[in-house]
PDB file of C-alpha atoms in Angstrom:
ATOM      1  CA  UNK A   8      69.800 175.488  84.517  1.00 68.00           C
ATOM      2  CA  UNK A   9      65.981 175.636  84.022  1.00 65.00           C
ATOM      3  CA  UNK A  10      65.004 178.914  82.109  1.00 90.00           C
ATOM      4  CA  UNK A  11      61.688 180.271  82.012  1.00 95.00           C
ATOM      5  CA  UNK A  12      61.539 183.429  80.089  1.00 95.00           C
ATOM      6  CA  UNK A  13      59.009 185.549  79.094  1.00 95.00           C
ATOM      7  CA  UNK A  14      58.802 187.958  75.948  1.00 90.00           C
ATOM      8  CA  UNK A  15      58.628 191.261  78.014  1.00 91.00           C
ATOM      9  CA  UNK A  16      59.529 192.586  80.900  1.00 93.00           C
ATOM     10  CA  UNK A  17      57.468 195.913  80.711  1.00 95.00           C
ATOM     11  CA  UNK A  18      54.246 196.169  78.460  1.00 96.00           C
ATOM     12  CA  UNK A  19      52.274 199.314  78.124  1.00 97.00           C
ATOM     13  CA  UNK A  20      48.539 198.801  76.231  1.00 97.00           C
ATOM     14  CA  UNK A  21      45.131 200.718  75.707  1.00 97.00           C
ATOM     15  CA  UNK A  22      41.821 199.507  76.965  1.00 97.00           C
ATOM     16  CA  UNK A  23      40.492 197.394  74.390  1.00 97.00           C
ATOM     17  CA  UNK A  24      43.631 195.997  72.702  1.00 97.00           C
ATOM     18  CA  UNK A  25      44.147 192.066  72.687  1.00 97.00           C
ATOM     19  CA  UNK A  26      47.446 191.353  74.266  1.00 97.00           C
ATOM     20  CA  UNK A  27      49.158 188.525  74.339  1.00 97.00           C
ATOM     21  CA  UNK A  28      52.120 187.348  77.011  1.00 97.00           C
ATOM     22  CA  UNK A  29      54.112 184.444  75.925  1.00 97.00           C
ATOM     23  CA  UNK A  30      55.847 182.227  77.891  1.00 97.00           C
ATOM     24  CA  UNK A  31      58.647 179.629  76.981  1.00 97.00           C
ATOM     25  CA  UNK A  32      60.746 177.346  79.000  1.00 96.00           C
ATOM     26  CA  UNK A  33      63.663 175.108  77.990  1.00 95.00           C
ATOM     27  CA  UNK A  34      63.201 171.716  80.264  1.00 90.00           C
ATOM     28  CA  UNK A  35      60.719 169.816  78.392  1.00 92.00           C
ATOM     29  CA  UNK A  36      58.241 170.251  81.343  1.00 92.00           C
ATOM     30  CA  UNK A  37      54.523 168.995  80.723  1.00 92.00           C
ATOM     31  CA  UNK A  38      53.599 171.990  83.649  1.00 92.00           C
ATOM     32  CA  UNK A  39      52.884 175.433  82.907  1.00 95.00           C
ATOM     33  CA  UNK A  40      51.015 178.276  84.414  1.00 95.00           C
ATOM     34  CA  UNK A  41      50.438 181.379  84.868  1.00 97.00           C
ATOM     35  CA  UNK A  42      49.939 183.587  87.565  1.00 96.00           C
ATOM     36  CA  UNK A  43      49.171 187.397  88.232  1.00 97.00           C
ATOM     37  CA  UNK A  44      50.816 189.150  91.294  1.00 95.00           C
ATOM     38  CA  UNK A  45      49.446 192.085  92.942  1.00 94.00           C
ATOM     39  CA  UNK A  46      50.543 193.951  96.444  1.00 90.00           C
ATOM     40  CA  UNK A  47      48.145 192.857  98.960  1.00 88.00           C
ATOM     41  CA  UNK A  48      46.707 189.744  97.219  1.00 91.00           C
ATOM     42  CA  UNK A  49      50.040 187.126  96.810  1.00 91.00           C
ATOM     43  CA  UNK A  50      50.068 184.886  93.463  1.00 93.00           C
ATOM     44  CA  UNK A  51      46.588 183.974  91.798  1.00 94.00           C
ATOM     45  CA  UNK A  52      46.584 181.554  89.761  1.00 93.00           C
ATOM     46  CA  UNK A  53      45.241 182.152  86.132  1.00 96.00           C
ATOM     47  CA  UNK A  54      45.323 179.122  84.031  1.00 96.00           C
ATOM     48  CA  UNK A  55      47.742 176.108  83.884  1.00 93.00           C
ATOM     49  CA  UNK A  56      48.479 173.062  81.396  1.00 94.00           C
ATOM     50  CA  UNK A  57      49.411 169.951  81.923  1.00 90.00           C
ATOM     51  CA  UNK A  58      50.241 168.516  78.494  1.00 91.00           C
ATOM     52  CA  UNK A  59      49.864 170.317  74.521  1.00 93.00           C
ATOM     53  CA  UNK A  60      46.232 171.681  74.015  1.00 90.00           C
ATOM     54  CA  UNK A  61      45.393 170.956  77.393  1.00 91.00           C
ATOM     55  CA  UNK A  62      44.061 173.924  80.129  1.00 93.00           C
ATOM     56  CA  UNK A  63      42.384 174.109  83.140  1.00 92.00           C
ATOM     57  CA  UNK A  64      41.291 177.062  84.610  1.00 93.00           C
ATOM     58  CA  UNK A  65      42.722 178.441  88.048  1.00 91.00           C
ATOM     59  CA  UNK A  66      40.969 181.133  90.538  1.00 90.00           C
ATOM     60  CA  UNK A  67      40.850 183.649  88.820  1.00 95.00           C
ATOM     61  CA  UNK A  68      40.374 182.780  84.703  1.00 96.00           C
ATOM     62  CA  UNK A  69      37.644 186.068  83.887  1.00 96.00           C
ATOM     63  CA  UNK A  70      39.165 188.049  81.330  1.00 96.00           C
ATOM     64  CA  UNK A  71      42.073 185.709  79.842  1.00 97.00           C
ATOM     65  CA  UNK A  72      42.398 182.437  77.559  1.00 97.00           C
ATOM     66  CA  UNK A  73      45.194 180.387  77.126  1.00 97.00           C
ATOM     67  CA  UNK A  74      47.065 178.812  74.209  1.00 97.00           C
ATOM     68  CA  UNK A  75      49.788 175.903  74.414  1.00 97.00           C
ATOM     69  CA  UNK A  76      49.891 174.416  70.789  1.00 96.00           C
ATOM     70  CA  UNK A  77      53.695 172.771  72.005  1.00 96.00           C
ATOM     71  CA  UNK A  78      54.985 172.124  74.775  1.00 96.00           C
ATOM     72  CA  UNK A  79      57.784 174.759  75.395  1.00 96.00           C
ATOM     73  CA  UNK A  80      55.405 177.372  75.106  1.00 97.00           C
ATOM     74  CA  UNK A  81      52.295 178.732  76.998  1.00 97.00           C
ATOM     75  CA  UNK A  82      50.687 182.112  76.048  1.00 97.00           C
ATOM     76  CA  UNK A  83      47.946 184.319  78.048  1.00 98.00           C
ATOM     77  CA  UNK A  84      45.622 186.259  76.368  1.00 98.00           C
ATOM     78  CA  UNK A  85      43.868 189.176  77.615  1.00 97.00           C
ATOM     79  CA  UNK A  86      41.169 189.113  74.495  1.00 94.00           C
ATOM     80  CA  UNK A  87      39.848 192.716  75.798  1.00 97.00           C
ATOM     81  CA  UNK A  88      42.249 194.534  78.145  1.00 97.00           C
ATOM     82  CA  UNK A  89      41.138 196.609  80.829  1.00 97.00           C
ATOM     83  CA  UNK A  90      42.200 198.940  83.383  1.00 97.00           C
ATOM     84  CA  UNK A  91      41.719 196.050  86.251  1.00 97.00           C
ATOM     85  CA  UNK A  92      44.060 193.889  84.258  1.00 98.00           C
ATOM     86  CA  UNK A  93      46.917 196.278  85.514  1.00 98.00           C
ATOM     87  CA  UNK A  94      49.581 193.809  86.891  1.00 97.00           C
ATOM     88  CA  UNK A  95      52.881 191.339  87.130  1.00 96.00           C
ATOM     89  CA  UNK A  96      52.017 188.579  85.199  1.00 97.00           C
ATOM     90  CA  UNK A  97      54.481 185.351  86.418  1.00 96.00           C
ATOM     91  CA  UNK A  98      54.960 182.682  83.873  1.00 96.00           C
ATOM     92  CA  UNK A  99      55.768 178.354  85.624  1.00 95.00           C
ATOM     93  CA  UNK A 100      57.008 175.468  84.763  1.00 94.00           C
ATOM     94  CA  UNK A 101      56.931 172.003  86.215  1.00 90.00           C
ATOM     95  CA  UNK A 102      57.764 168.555  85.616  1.00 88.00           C
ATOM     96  CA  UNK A 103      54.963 165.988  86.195  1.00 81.00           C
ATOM     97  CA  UNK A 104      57.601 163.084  86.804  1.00 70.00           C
ATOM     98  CA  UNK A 105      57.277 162.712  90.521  1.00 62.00           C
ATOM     99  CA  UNK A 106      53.993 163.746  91.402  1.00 63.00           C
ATOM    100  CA  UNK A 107      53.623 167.244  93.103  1.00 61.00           C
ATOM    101  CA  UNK A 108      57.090 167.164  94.532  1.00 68.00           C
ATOM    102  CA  UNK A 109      58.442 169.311  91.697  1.00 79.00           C
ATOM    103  CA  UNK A 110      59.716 172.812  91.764  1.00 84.00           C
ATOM    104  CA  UNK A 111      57.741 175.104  90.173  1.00 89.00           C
ATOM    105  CA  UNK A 112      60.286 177.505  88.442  1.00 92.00           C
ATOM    106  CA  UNK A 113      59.385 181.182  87.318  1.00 94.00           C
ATOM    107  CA  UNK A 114      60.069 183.429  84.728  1.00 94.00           C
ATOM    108  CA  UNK A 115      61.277 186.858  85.490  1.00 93.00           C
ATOM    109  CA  UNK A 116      57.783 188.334  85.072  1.00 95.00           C
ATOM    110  CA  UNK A 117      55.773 190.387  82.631  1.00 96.00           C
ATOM    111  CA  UNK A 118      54.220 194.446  84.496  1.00 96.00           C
ATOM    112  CA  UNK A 119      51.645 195.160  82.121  1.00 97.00           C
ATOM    113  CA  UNK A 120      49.811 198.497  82.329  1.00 98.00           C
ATOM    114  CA  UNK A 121      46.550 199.048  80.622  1.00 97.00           C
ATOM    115  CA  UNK A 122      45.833 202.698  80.210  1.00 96.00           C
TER     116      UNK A 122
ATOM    117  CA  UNK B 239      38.891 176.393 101.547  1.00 66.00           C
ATOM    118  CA  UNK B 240      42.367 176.091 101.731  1.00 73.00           C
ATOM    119  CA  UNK B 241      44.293 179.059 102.357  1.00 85.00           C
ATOM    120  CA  UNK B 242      47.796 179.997 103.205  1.00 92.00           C
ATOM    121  CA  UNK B 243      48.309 183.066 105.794  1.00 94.00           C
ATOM    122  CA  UNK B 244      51.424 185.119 106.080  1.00 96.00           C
ATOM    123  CA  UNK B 245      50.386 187.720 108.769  1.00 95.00           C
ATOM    124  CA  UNK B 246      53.501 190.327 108.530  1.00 95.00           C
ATOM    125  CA  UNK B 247      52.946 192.420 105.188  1.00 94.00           C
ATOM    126  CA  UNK B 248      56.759 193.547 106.568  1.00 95.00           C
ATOM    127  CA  UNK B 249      59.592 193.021 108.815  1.00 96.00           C
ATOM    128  CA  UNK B 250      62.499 195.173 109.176  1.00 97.00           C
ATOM    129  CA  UNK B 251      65.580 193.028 110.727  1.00 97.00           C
ATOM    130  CA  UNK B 252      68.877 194.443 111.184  1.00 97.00           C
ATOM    131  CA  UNK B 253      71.369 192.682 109.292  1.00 97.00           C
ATOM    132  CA  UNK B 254      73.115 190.092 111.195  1.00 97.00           C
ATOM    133  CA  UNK B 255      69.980 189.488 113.746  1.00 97.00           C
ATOM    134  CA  UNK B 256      68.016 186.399 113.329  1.00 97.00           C
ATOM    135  CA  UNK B 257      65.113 186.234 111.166  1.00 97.00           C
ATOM    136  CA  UNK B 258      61.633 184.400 111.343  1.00 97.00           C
ATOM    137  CA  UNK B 259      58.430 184.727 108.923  1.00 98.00           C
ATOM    138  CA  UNK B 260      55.497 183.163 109.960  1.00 98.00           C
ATOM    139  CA  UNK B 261      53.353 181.001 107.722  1.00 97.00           C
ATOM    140  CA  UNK B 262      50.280 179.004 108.827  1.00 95.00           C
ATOM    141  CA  UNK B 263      47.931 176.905 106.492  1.00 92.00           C
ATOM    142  CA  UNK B 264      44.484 175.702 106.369  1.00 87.00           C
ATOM    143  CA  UNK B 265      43.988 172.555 104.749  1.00 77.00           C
ATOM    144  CA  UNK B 266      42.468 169.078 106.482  1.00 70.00           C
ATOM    145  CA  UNK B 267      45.116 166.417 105.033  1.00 74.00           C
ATOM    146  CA  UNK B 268      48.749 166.235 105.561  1.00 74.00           C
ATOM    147  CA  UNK B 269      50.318 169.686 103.363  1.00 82.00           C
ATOM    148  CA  UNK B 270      53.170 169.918 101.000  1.00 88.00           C
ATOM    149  CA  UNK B 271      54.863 173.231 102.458  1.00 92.00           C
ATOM    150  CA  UNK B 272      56.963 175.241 100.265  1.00 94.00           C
ATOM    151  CA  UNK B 273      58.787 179.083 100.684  1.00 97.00           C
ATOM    152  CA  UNK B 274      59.938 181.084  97.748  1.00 96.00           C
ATOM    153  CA  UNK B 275      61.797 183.684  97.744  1.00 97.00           C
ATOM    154  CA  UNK B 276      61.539 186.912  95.211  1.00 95.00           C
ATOM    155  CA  UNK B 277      64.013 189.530  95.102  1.00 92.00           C
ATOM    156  CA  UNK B 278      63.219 193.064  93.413  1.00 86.00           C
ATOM    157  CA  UNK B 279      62.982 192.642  89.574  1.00 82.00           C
ATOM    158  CA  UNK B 280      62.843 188.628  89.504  1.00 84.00           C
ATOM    159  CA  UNK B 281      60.731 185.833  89.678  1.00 87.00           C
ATOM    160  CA  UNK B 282      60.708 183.338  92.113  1.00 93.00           C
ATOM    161  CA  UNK B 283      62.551 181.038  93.508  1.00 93.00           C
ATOM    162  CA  UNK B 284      62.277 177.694  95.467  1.00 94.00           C
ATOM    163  CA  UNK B 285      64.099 178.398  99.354  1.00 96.00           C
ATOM    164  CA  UNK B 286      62.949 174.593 100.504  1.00 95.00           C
ATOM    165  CA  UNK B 287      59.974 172.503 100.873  1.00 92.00           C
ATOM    166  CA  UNK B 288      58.512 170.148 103.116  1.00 91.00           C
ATOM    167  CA  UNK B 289      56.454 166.616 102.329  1.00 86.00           C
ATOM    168  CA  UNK B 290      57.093 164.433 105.253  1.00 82.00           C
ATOM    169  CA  UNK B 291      59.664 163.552 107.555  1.00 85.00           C
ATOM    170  CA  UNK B 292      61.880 165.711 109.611  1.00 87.00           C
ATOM    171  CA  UNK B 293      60.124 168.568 110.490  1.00 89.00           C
ATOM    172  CA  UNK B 294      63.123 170.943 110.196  1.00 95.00           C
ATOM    173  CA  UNK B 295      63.739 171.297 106.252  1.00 95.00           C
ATOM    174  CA  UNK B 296      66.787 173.142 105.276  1.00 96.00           C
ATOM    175  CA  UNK B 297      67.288 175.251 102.203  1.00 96.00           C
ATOM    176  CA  UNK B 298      69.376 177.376 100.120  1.00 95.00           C
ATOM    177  CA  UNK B 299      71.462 180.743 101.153  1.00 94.00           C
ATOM    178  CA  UNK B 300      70.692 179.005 105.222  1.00 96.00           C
ATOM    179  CA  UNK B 301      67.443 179.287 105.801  1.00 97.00           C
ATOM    180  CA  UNK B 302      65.369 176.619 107.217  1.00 97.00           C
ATOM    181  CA  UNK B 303      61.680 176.222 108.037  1.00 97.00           C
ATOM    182  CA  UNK B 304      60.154 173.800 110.833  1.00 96.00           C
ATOM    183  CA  UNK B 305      56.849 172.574 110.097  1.00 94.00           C
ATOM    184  CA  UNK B 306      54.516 172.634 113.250  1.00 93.00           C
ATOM    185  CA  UNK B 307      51.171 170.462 112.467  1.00 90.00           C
ATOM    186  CA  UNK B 308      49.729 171.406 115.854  1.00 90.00           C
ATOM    187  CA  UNK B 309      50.033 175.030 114.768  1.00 92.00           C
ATOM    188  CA  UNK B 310      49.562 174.599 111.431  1.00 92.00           C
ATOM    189  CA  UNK B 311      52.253 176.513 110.906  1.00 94.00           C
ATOM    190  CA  UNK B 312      55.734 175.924 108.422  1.00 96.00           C
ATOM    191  CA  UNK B 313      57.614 179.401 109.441  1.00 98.00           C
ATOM    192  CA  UNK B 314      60.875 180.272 108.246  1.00 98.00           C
ATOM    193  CA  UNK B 315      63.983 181.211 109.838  1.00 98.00           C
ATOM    194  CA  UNK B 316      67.515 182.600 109.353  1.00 98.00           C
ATOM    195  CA  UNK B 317      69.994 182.841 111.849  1.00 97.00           C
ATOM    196  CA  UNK B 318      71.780 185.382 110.621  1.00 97.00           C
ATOM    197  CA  UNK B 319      70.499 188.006 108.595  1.00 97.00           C
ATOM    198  CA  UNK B 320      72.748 189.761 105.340  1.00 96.00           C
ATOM    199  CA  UNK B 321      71.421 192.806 103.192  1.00 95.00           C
ATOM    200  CA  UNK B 322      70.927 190.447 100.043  1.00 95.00           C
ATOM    201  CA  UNK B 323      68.333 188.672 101.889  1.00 96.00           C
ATOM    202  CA  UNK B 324      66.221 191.951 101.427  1.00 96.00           C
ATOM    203  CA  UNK B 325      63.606 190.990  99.120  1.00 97.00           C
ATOM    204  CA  UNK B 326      59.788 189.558  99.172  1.00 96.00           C
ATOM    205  CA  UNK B 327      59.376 185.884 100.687  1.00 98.00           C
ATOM    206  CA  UNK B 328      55.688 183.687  99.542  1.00 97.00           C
ATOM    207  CA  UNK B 329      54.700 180.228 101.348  1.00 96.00           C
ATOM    208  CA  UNK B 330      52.586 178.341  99.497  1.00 93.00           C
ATOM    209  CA  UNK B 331      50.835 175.075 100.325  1.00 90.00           C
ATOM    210  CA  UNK B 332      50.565 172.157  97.485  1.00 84.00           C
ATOM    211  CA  UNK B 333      46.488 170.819  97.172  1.00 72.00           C
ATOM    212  CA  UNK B 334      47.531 167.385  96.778  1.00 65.00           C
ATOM    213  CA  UNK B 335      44.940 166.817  93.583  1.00 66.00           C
ATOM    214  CA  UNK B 336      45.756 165.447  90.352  1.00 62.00           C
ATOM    215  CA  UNK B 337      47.472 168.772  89.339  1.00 70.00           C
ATOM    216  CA  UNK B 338      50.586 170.687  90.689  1.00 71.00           C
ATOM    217  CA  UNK B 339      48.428 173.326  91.903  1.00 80.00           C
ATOM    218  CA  UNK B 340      49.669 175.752  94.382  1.00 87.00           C
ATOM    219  CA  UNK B 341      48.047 178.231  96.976  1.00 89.00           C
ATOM    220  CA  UNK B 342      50.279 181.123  97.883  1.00 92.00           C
ATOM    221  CA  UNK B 343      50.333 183.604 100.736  1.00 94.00           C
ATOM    222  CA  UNK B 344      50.018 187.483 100.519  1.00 95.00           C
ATOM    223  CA  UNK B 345      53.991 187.517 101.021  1.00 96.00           C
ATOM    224  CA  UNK B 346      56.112 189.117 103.387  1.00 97.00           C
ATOM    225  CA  UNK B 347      58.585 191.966 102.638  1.00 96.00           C
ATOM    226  CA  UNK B 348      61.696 192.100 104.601  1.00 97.00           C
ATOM    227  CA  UNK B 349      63.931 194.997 104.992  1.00 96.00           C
ATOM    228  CA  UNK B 350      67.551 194.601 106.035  1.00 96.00           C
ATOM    229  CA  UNK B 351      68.367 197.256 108.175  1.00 95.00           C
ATOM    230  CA  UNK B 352      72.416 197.924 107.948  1.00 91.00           C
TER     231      UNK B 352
END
């Protein structure tokens, strides 16, 4: 089975604090992203990579950075958290054999709370 | 732009009644449809997907979607609905560029009513 996991479930930080979320999966996929959820607004799309070192920016990038320095492992940054940042963050992975046919497959999620 | 619309923010069915969540999509070429499914506390998972074809894709746990192109519509459908199907339900629509990029609805939440 694929396994996406991320490092925490729940997070709790202060306004200000760099936080990181890291991501690994276990299927050699070139694809990862990551998404934040919120009620109302669906999955936005944050950044994603498509290969080691590589990052493109998705709808909504303000506010974060990535990191991928290998390929099992994708990490958000929030280099300044704030209050706005509140949310479910949702880790993917993809392969890139097969074009965009491929399941994207999610990690259990990250609720971070910036007080 | 392209944009994915899932008009019901919920739907209460009774369990065992039949089920249908409507999805349409904006976007000018041919779309790769998918549904995902999210129950409380996880992350998502692929229910089915449609490229081309048959217009009536099955899935897992018996759901199926029909994609409509004169609607612009891919809505999904259960005939029969059980409690464990209770649980937060996303269509998303594949851009077709270079990268596996996906648009996503505001998701539906459906309550199982016993």
């Amino acid at each position: 089975d694929v396994k996406v996991t991320q490092s925490s479930r729940y997070l709790v930080k202060r306004t200000g604090e760099k936080v990181f979320l890291e991501c690994v999966q276990d299927m050699d996929h070139e694809n990862m992203f990551w998404y934040r959820q919120d009620p109302g607004l669906g999955l936005r799309l944050i950044y994603f990579s498509y290969d080691v070192k590589m990052k493109e920016k998705g709808d909504i990038p303000e506010g974060y950075s990535v990191s991928r320095e290998k390929k099992e492992r994708f990490s958000l940054i929030l280099e300044s958290a704030s209050t706005n940042q509140t949310s479910m963050y949702l880790c993917a992975s993809s392969s890139s054999g097969g074009g965009p046919y491929n399941e994207q497959f999610f990690g259990p999620g990250t609720r971070l709370t910036v007080l | 732009a392209q944009s994915v619309t899932q008009p019901d923010i919920h739907i209460t069915v009774s369990e065992g009644a039949s089920l249908e969540l409507r999805c349409n999509y904006s976007y000018g070429a041919t779309p790769y449809l998918f549904w995902y499914v999210q129950s409380p506390g996880q992350g998502l998972q692929l229910l089915l997907k449609y490229f081309s074809g048959d217009t009536l894709v099955q899935g897992i746990k018996g759901f199926e979607a029909e994609f409509k192109r004169s609607q612009s519509s891919f809505n999904l459908r259960k005939p029969s609905v059980h409690w464990s199907d209770a649980a937060e339900y996303f269509c998303a629509v594949h851009l077709n560029t270079g990268f596996q990029k996906l648009v996503f609805g505001t998701g539906t939440r459906l309550l199982v009513s016993p």
